[in-house]
Coordinates of C-alpha atoms and ligand atoms in Angstrom, one line a residue:
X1 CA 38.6 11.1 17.1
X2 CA 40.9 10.3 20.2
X3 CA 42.3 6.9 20.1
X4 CA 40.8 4.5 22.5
X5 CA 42.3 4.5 26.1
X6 CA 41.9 1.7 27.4
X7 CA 43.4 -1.0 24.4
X8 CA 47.0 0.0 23.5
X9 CA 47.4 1.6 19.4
X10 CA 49.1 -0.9 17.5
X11 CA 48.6 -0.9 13.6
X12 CA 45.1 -1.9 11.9
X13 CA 45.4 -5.6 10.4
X14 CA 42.6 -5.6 7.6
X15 CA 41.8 -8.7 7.0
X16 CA 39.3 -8.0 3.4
X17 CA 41.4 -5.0 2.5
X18 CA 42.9 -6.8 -0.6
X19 CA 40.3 -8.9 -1.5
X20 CA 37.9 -8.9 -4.6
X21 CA 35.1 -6.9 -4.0
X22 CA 31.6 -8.5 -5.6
X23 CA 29.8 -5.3 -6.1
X24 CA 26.7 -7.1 -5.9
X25 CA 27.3 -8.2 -2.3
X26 CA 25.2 -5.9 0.0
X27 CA 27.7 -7.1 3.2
X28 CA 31.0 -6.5 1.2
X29 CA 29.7 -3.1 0.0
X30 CA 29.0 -1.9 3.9
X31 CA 32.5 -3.7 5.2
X32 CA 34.2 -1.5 2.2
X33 CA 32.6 1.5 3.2
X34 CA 32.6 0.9 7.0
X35 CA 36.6 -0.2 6.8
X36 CA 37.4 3.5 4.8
X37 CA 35.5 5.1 8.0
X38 CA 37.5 2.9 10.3
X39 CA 40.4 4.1 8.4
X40 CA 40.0 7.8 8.7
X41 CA 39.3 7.4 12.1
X42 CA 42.2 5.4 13.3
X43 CA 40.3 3.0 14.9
X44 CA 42.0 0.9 17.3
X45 CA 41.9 -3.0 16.1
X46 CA 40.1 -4.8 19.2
X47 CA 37.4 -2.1 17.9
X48 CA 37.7 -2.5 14.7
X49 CA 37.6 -6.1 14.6
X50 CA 34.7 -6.2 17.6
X51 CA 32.4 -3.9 14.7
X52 CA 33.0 -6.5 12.0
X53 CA 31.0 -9.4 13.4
X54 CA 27.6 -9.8 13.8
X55 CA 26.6 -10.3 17.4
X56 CA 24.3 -13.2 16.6
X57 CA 23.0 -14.7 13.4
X58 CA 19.5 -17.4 13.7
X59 CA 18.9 -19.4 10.9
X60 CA 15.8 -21.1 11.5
X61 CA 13.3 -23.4 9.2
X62 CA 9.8 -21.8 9.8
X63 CA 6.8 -25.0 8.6
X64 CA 3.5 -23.7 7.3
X65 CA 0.5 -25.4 6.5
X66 CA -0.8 -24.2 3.2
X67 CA -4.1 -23.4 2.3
X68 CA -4.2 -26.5 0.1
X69 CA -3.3 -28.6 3.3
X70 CA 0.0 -29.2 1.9
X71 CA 3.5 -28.5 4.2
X72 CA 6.0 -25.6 3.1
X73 CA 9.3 -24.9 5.0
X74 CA 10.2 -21.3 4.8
X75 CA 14.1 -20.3 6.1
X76 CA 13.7 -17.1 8.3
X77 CA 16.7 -14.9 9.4
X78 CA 17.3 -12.5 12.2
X79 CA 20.1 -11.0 12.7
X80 CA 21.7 -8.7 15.7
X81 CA 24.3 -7.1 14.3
X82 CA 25.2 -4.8 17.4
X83 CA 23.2 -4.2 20.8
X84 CA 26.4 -1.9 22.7
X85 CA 24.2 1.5 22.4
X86 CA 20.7 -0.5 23.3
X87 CA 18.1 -2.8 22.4
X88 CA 18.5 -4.1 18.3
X89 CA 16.0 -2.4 16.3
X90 CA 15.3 -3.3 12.6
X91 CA 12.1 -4.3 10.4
X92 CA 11.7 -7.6 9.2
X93 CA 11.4 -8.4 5.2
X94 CA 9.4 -11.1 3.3
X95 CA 11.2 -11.0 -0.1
X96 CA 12.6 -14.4 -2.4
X97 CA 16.0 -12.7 -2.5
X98 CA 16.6 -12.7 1.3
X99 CA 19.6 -13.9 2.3
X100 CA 21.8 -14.2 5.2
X101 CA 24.5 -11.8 3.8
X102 CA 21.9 -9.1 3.1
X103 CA 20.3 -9.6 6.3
X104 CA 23.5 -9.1 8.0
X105 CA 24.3 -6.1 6.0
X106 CA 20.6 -4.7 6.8
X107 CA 21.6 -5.3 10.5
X108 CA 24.9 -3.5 10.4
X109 CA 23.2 -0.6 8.0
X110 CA 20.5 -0.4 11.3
X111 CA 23.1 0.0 13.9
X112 CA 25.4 2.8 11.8
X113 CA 21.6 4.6 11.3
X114 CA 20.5 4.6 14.7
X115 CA 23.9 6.0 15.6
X116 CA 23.6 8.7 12.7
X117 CA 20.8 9.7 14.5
X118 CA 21.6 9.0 18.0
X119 CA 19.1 7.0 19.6
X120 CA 19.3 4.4 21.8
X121 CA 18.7 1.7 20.0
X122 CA 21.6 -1.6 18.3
X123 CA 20.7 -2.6 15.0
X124 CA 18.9 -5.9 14.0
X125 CA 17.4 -7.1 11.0
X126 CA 15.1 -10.1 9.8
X127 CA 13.8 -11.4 6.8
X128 CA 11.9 -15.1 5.5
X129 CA 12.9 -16.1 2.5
X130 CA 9.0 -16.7 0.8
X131 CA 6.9 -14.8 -1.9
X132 CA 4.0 -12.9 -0.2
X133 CA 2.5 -11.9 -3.5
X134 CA 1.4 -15.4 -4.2
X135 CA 0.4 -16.2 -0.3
X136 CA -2.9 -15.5 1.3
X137 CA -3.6 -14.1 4.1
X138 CA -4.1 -17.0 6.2
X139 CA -0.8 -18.4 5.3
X140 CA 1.1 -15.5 5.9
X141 CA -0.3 -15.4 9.8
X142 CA 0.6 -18.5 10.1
X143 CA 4.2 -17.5 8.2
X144 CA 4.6 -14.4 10.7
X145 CA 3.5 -16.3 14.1
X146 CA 5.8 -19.7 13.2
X147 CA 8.9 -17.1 12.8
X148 CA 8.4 -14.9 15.3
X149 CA 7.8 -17.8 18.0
X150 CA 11.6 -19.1 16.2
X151 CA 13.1 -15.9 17.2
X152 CA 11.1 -15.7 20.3
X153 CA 14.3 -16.1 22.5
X154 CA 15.6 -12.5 21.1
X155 CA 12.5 -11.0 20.9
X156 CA 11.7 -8.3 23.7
X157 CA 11.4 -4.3 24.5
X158 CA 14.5 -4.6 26.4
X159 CA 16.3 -7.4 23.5
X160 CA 15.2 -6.9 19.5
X161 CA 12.4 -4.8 18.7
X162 CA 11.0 -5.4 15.1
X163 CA 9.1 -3.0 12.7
X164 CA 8.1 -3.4 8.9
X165 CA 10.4 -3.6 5.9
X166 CA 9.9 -4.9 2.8
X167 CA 6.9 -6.5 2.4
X168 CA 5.5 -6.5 5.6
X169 CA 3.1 -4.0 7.2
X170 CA 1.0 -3.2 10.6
X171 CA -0.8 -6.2 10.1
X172 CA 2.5 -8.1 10.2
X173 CA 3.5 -6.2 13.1
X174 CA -0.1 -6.8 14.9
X175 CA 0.8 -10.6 14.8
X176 CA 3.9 -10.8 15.6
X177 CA 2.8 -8.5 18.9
X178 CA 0.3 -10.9 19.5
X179 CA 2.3 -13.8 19.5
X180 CA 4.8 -12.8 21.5
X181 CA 2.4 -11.2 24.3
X182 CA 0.6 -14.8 24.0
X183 CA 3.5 -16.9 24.8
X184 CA 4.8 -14.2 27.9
X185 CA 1.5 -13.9 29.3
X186 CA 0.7 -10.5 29.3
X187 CA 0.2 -7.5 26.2
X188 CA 3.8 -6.0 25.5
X189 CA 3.0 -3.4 22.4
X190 CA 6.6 -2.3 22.9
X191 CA 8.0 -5.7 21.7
X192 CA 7.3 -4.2 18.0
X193 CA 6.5 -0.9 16.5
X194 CA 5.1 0.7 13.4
X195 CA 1.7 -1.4 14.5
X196 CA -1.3 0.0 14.2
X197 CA -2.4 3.2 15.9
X198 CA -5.6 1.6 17.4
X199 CA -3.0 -0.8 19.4
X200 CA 0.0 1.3 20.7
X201 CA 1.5 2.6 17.1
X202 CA 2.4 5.8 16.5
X203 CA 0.8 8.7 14.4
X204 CA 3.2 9.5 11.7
X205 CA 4.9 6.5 12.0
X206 CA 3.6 5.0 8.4
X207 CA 4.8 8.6 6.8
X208 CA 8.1 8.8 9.0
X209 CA 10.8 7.6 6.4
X210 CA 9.2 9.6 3.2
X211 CA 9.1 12.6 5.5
X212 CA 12.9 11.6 6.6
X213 CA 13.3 11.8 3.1
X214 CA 11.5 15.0 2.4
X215 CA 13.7 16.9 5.3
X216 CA 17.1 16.0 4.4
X217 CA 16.2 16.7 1.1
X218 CA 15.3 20.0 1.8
X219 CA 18.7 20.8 3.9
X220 CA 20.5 19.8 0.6
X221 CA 19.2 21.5 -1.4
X222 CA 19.5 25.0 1.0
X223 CA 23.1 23.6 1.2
X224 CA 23.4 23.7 -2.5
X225 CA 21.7 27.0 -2.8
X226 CA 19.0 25.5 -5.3
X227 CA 15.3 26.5 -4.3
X228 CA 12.6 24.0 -3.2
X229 CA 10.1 25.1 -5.7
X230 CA 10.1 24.0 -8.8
X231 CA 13.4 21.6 -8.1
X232 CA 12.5 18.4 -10.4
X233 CA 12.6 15.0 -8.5
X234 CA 12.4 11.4 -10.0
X235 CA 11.2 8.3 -7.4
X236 CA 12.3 5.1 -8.0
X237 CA 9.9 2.4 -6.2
X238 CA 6.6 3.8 -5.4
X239 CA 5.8 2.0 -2.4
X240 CA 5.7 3.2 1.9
X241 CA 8.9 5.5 1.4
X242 CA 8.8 6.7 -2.3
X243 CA 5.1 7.4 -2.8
X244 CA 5.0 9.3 1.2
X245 CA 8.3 11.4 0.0
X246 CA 6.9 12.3 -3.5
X247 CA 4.0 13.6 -1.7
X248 CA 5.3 16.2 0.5
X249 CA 8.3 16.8 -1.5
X250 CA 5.3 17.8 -4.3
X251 CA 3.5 19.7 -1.2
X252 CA 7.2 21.7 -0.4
X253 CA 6.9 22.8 -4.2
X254 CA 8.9 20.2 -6.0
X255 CA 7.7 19.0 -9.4
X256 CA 7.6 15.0 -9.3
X257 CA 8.9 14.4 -13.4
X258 CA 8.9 10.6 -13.0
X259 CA 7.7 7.7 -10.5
X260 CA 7.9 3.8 -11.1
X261 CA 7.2 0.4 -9.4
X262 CA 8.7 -2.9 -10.1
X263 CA 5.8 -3.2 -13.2
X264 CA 7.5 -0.2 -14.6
X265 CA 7.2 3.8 -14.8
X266 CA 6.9 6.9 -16.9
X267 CA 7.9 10.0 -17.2
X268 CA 6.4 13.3 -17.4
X269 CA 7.8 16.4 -17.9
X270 CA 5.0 18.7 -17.0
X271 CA 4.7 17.0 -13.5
X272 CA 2.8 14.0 -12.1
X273 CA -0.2 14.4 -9.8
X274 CA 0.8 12.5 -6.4
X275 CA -2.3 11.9 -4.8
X276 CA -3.9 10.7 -8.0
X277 CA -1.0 8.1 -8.6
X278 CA -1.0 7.0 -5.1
X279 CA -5.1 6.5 -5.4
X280 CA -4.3 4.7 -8.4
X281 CA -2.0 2.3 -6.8
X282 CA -4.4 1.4 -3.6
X283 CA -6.4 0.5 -6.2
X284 CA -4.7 -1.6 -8.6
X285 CA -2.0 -2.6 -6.1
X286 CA 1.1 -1.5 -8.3
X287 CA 1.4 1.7 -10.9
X288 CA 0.6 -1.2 -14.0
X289 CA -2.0 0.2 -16.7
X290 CA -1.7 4.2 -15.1
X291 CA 0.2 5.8 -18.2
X292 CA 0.2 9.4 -17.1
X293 CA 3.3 10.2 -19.1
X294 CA 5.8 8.7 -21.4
X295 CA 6.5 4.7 -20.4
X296 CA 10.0 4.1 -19.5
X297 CA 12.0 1.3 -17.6
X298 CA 13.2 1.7 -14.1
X299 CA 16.6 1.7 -16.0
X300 CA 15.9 4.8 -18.3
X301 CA 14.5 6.3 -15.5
X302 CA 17.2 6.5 -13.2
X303 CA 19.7 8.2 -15.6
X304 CA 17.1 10.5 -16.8
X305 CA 17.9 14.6 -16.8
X306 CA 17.1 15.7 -13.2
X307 CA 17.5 17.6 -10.1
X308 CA 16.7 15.0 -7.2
X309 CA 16.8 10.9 -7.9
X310 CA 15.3 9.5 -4.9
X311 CA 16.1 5.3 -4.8
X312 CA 13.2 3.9 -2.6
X313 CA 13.1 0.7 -3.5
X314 CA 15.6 -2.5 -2.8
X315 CA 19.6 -2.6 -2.8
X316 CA 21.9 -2.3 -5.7
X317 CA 20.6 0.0 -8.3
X318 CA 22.9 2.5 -8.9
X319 CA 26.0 0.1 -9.8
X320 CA 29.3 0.7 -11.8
X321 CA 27.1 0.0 -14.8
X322 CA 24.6 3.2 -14.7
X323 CA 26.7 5.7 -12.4
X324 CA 28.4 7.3 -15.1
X325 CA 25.0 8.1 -16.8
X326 CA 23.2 9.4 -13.6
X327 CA 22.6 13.2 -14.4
X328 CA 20.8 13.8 -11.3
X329 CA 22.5 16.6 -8.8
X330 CA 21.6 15.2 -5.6
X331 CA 20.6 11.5 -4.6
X332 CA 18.5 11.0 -1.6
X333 CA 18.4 7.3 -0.5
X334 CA 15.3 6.4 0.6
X335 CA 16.3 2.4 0.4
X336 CA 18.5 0.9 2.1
X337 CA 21.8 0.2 0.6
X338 CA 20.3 1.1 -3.6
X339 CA 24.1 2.4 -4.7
X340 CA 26.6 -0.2 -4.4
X341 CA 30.3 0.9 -3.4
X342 CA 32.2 0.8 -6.3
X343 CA 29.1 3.2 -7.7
X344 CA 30.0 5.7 -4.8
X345 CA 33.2 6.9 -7.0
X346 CA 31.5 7.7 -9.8
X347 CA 29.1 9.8 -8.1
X348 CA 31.5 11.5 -6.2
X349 CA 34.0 12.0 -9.4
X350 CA 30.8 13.1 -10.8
X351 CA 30.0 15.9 -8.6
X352 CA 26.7 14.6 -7.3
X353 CA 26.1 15.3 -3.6
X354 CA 24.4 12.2 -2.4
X355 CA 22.4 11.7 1.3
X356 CA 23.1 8.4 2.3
X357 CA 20.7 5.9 3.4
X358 CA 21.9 5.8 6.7
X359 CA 20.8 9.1 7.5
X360 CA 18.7 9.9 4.7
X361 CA 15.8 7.0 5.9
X362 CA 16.4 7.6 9.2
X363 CA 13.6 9.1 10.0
X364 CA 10.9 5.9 10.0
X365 CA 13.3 3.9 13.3
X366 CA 13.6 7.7 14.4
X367 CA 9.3 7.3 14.8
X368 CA 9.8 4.1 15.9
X369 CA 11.7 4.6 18.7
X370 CA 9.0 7.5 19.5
X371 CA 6.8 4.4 19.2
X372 CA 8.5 2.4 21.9
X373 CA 8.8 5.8 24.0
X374 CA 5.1 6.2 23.9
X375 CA 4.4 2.3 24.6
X376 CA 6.6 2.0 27.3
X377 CA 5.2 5.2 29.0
X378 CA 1.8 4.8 28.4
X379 CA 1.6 8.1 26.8
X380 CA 0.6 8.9 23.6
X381 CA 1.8 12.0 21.2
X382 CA 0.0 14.1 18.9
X383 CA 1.2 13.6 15.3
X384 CA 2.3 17.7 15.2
X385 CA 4.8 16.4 18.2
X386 CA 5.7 13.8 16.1
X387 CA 6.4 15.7 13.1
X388 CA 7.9 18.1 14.9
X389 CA 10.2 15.5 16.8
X390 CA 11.3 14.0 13.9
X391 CA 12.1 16.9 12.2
X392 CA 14.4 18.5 14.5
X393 CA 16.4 14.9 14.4
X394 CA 16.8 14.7 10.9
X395 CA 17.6 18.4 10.6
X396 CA 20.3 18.1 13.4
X397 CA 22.3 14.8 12.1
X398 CA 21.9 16.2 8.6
X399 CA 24.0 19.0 9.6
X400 CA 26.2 16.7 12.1
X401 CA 26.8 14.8 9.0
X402 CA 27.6 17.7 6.4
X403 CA 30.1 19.2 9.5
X404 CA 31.8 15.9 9.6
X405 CA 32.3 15.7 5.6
X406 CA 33.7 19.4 5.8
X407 CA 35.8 18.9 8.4
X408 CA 37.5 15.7 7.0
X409 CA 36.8 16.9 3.1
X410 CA 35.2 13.6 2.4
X411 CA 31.3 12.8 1.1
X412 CA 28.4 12.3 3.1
X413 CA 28.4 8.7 3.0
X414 CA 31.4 8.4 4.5
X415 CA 31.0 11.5 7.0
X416 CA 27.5 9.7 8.1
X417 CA 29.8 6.1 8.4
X418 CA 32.5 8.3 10.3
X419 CA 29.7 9.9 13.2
X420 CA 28.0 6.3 13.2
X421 CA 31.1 4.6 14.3
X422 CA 33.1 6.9 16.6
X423 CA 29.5 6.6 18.8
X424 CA 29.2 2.9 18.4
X425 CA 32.7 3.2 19.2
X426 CA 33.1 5.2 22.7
X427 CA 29.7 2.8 24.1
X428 CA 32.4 -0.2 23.6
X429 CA 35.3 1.6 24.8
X430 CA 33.3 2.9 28.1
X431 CA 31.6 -0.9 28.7
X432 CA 35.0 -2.6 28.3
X433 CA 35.4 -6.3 26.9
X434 CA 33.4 -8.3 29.5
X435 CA 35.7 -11.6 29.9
Ligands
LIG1 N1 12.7 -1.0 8.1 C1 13.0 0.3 8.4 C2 14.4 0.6 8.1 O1 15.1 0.0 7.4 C3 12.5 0.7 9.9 C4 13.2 -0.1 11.0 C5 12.6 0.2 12.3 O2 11.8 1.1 12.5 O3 13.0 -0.5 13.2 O4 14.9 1.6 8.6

């Protein structure tokens, strides 16, 4: 990459370089990985050191009224980690183990994946520190429309754009739209996306990050000369991403061997019927009591003997502890951030050609920013130009990314960190440092 133009090359002070990485740390494990890329691009330090902060952290209490008619303060987070290439975009998670560190690192793992993809969108990311299992309905309204009326000041088409995450869904998003159109004055569908169809959501939106998933999987494994059909794939978390890719990865041909939840999996070397195991868990709400196969943990499952491991569920999975017994030959990450760094060596010692979150779940903010596109014109696709959209992204910055990694002989990841930066990069160096 040509060194920037306008700030004068002067050597790289790296402030963390030296210091104790806690593998467990979701912001340390991007910095590490985003500081390599920095490396092998000779990034200039005003850059460098502009790409390492958040633009804007909000820490907010958020006070519900219970069902019970007591009084619960909730702590909600939103974070913009970088709005140079456009509005921030990122989904917003309801999960006890939110925190502002992760939140942060979520925000900067939005920004690098909207640049992997090259839309024109920063990267934000939000989460309330609460368990939505044991709320009801009721509460969480009154959860979603007390936080997003805390955040309102960032909120906009133009600003921060929300969409779901963990534990949220189009309901979520439906109220948070409301909200915010109540206190402007006026409908603004565009202010969130991955709502529901019936008010300004997308087709294919819901299935955009499993099919994400589905395509760059299917570029690997053309890359790596292995066939489609009959390629063995094991999901880990079985929820919007994991149970949507198992499904049309099982439609390409792929044999699904083994799928679990957070009550659990199994295993089954025959194959696992999709469909049935997704009806199963619209039932019951989780994969609990469906023993199609051999019980395992989500441990034993993610070192068992196979060709694709597909992580869909939460961070830090594939540690230092388990790499070493991973025997899959490709990982697609379908969560964000499930290998921590020090894990990346292993894997890459190990041969195992992984697709990194950043581009490999790419694909649901890729249909969200279709979403905003069709909102703000007042035009609406069909889901075929959806698909068909979406696909020739993710096909494109797959290949983009695998150029990258040839050209500079290093993995995906940091190929995908490498492209992510040098575009976030040349907006700053065009806008200037406004003093
Ligand atoms: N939560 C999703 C992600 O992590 C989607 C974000 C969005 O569509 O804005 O990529």
């Amino acid at each position: 990459m040509k060194p920037d133009l306008l700030l004068p090359a002067s050597p790289i002070v790296r402030p963390d370089k030296d210091r104790f990485l806690n593998e467990e740390n979701p912001f340390e494990g991007m910095m590490s990985r985003f500081d390599r890329a920095a490396e092998l691009l000779d990034l200039e330090p005003g850059i460098y050191k502009v790409l390492r902060h958040p633009e804007k952290q909000i820490i907010t209490s958020v006070p519900v009224m219970l069902d019970s008619g007591e009084v619960e303060v909730f702590t909600g987070i939103r974070v913009l980690y970088n709005t140079s290439r456009g509005p921030a975009k990122g989904g917003i998670r309801f999960d006890l183990n939110v925190s502002l560190d992760e939140v942060t690192a979520l925000a900067a793992w939005m920004t690098w994946k909207c640049a992997v993809v090259n839309i024109p969108f920063g990267g934000a990311k939000g989460g309330v520190i609460c368990d939505p299992l044991k709320m009801s309905i009721g509460e969480l309204e009154r959860l979603t429309r007390r936080y997003t009326t805390s955040i309102i000041q960032t909120l906009g088409p133009d600003s921060d754009v929300p969409a779901p995450d963990v534990n949220t869904n189009e309901r979520v998003m439906a109220w948070i739209m409301d909200t915010y159109s109540m206190r402007v004055g006026h409908t603004v569908t565009s202010v969130v996306t991955g709502k529901p169809v019936e008010m300004g959501g997308s087709l294919g939106r819901r299935e955009a990050t499993g099919r994400g998933c589905m395509l760059v999987t299917k570029e690997a494994l053309a890359h790596l000369g292995m066939p489609m059909k009959g390629t063995s794939v094991v999901i880990q978390g079985f929820g919007n991403v994991g149970s949507v890719a198992a499904q049309l990865l099982q439609k390409e041909g792929c044999k699904i061997i083994g799928i679990s939840d957070r009550t659990g999996g199994f295993l089954n070397a025959k194959g696992i019927d999709v469909d049935d195991a997704i009806a199963y868990v619209q039932e019951h709400r989780s994969l609990e009591g469906y023993k199609k196969g051999d019980a395992v943990t989500n441990e034993q499952l993610l070192t068992t003997q196979v060709d694709v491991l597909l992580p869909a569920a939460l961070e830090n999975v594939i540690t230092t502890k388990n790499a070493a017994q991973i025997k899959a030959k490709v990982i697609c990450e379908g969560a964000n951030g499930p290998t921590t760094a020090a894990a990346d060596a292993i894997l890459d010692a190990k041969g195992i050609f992984v697709i990194p979150d950043i581009l490999a779940n790419a694909g649901g903010v890729t249909v969200s920013y279709f979403e905003w596109v069709q909102d703000r014109g007042g035009y609406f696709w069909t889901e075929k130009r959806v698909n068909e959209s979406l696909q020739e992204i993710m096909e494109r910055s797959f290949h983009a990314v695998l150029d990258l990694s040839k050209q500079h002989k290093v993995n995906m990841r940091t190929a995908a960190y490498m492209l992510a930066i040098s575009r976030v990069a040349t907006v700053h160096r065009l806008r200037g440092i406004y003093a």
